PDB file of C-alpha atoms and ligand atoms in Angstrom:
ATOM      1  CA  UNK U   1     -18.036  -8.826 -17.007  1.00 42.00           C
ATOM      2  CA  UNK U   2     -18.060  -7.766 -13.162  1.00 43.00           C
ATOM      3  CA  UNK U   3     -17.819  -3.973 -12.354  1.00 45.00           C
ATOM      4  CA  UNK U   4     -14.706  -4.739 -10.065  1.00 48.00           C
ATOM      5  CA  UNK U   5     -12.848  -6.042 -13.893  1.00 49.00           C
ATOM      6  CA  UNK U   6     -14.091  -3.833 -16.049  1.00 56.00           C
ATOM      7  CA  UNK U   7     -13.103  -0.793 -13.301  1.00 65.00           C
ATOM      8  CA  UNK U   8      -9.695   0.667 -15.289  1.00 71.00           C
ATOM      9  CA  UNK U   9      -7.935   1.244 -11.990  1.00 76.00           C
ATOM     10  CA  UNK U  10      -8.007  -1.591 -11.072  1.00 81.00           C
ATOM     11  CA  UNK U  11      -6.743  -3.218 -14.623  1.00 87.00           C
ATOM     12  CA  UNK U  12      -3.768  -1.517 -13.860  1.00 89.00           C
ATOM     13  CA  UNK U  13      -2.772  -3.904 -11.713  1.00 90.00           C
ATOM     14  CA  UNK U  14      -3.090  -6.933 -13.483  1.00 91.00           C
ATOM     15  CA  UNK U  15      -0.519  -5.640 -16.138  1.00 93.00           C
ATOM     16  CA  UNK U  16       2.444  -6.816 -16.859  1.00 95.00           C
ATOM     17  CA  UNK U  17       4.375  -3.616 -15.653  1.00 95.00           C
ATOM     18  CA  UNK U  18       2.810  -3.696 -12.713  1.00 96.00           C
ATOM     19  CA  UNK U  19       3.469  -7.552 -12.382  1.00 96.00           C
ATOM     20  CA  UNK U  20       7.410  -6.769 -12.989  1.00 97.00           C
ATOM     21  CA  UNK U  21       7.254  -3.684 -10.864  1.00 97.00           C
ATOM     22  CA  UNK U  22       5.596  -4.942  -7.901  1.00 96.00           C
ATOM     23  CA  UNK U  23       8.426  -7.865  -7.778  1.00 97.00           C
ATOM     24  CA  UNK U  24      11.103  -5.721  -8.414  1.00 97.00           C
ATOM     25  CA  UNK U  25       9.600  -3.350  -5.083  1.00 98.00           C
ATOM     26  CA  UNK U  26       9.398  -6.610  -3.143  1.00 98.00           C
ATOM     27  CA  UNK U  27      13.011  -7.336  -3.843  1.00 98.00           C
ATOM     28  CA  UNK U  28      14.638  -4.566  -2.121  1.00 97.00           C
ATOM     29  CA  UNK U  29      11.550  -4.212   0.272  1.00 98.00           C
ATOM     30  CA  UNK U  30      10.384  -7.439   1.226  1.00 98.00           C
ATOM     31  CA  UNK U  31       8.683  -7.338   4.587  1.00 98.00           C
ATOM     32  CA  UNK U  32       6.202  -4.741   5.833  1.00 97.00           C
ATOM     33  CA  UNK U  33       7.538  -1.402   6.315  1.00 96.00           C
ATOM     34  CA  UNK U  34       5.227  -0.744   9.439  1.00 95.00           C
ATOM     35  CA  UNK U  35       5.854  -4.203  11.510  1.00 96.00           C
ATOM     36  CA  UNK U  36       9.879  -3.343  10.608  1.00 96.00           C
ATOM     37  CA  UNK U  37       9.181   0.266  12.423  1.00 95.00           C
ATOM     38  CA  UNK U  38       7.530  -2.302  15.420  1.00 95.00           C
ATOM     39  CA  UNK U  39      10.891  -4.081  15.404  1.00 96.00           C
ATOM     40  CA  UNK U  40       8.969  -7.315  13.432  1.00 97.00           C
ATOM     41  CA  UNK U  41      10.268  -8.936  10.128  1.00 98.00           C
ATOM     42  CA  UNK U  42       7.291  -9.551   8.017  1.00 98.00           C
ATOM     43  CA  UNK U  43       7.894 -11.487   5.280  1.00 98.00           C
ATOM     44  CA  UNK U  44       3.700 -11.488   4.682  1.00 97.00           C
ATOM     45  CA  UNK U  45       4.060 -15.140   7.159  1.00 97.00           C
ATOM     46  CA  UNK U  46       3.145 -13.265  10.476  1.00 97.00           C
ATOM     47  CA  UNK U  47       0.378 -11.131  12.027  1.00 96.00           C
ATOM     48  CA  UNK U  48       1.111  -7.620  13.285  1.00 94.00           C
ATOM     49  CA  UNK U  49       1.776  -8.922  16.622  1.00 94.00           C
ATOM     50  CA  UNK U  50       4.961 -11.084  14.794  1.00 96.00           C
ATOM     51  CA  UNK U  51       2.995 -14.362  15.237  1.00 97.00           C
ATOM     52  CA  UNK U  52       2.183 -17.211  12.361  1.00 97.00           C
ATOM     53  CA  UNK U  53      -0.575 -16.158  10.309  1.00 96.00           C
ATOM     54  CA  UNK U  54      -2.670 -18.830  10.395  1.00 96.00           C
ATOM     55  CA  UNK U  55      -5.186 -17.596   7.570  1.00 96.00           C
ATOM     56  CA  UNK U  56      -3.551 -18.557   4.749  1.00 95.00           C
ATOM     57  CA  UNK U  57      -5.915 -16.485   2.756  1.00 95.00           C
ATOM     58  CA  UNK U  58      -3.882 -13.337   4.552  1.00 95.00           C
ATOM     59  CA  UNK U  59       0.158 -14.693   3.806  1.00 97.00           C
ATOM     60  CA  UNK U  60       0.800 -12.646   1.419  1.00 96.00           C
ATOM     61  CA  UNK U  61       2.088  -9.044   1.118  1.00 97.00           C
ATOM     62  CA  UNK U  62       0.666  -5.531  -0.609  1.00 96.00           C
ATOM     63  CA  UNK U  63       2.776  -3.194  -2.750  1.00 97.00           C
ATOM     64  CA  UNK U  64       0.749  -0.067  -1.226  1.00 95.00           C
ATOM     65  CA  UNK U  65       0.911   3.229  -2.734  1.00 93.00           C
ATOM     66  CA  UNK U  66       1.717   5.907   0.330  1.00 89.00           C
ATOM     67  CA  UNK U  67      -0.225   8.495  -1.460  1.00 86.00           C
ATOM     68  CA  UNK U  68      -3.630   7.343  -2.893  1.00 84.00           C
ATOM     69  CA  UNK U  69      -2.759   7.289  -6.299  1.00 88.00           C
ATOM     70  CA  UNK U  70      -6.639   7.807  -7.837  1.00 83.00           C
ATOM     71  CA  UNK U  71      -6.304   7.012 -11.293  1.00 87.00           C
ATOM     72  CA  UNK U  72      -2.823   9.828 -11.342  1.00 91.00           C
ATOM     73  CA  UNK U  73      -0.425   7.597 -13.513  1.00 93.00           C
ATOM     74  CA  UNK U  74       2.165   9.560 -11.983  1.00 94.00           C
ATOM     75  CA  UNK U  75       1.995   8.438  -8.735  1.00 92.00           C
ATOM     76  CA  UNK U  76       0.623   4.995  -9.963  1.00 95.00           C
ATOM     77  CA  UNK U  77       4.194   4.265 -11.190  1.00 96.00           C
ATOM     78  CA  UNK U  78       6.239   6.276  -8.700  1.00 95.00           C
ATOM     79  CA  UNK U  79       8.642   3.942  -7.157  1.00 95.00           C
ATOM     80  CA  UNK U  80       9.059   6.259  -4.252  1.00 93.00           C
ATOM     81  CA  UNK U  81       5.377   6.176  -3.486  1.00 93.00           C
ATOM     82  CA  UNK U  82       5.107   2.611  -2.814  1.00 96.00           C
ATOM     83  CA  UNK U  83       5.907   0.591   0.672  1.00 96.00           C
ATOM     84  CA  UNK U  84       5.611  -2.845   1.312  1.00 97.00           C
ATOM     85  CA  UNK U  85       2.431  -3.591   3.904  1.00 97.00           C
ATOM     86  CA  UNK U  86       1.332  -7.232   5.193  1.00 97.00           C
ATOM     87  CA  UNK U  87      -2.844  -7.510   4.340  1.00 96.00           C
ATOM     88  CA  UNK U  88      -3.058  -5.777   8.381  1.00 95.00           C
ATOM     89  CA  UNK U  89      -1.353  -3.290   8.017  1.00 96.00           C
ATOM     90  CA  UNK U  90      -2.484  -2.439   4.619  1.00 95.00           C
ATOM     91  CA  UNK U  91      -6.051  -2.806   5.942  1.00 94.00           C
ATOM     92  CA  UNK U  92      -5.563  -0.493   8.651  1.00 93.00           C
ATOM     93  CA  UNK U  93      -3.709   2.289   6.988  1.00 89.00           C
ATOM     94  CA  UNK U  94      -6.124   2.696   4.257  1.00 85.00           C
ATOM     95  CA  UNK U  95      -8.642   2.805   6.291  1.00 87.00           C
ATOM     96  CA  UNK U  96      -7.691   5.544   8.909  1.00 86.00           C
ATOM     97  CA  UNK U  97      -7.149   7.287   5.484  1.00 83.00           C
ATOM     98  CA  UNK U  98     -10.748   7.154   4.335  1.00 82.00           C
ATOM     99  CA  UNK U  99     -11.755   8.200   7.879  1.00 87.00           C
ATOM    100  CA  UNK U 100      -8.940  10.970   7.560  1.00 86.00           C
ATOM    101  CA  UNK U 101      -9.603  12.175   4.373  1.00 86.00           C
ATOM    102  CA  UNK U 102      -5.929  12.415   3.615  1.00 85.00           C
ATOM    103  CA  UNK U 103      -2.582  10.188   4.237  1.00 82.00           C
ATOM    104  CA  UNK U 104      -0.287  10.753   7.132  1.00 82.00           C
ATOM    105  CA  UNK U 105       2.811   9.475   5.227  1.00 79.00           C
ATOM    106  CA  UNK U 106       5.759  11.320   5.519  1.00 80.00           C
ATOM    107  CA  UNK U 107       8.446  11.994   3.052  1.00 78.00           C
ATOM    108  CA  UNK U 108      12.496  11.679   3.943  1.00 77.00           C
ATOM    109  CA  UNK U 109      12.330  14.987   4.760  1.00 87.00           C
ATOM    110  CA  UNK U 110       9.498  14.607   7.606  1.00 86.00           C
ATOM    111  CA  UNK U 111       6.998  16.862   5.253  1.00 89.00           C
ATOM    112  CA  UNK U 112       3.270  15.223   5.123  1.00 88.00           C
ATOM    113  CA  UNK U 113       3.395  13.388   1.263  1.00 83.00           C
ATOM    114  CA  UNK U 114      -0.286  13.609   0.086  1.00 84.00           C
ATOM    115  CA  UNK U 115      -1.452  16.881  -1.457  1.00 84.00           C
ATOM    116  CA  UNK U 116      -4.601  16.643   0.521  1.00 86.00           C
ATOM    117  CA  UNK U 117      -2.838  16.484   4.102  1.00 90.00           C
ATOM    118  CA  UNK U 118      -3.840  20.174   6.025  1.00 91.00           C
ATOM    119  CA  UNK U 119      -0.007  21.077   5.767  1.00 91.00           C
ATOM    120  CA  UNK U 120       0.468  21.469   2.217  1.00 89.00           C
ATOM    121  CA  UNK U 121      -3.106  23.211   1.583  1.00 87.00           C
TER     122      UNK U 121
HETATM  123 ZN1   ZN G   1       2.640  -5.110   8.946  1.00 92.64          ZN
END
């Protein structure tokens, strides 16, 4: 067995909860919340720039969790803490987070989401 399948996080996703769960996101969210914001519909068929993906290995789109989730069930299965990215976005995002050390995500009331953002220290 790899390390990547016997990791437990990332069994979680391969569940059948998370199976239903990330379809049932996908229905009421299903094109990428940050190319919407850049006035694009992303259905997971286009690049960020709202042209035809042409690697098919990229058509596809990511249930994200806004705030890193880290093994915390609770925000693992927190429907308000997921978004709908395309693979770019989703790439991009996560990794300005790494760099960051924190996520920039906002709540609906404007106030920074992840625990580890410099406002709610
Ligand atoms: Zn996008």
């Amino acid at each position: 067995m790899s390390r990547y399948s016997s990791n437990p996080l990332s069994k979680l996703y391969r569940t059948a909860g998370w199976r239903r769960a990330r379809a049932a996101h996908l229905g009421v969210e299903p094109v990428c919340r940050l190319c919407r914001a850049a006035g694009i519909l992303n259905d997971g068929s286009l690049t960020v720039a709202g042209e035809t993906q042409r690697d098919g290995r990229r058509r596809f789109l990511v249930v994200d969790h806004i705030v890193p989730h880290r093994g915390d069930l609770a925000l693992f299965w927190d429907p308000g803490n997921w978004q709908t990215l395309c693979p770019d976005h989703h790439d991009i995002t996560k990794q300005r987070d790494e760099q960051r050390g924190f996520s920039n995500a906002r709540g609906a009331d404007g106030w920074p989401l992840d625990p580890r953002h410099p406002a709610n220290r």
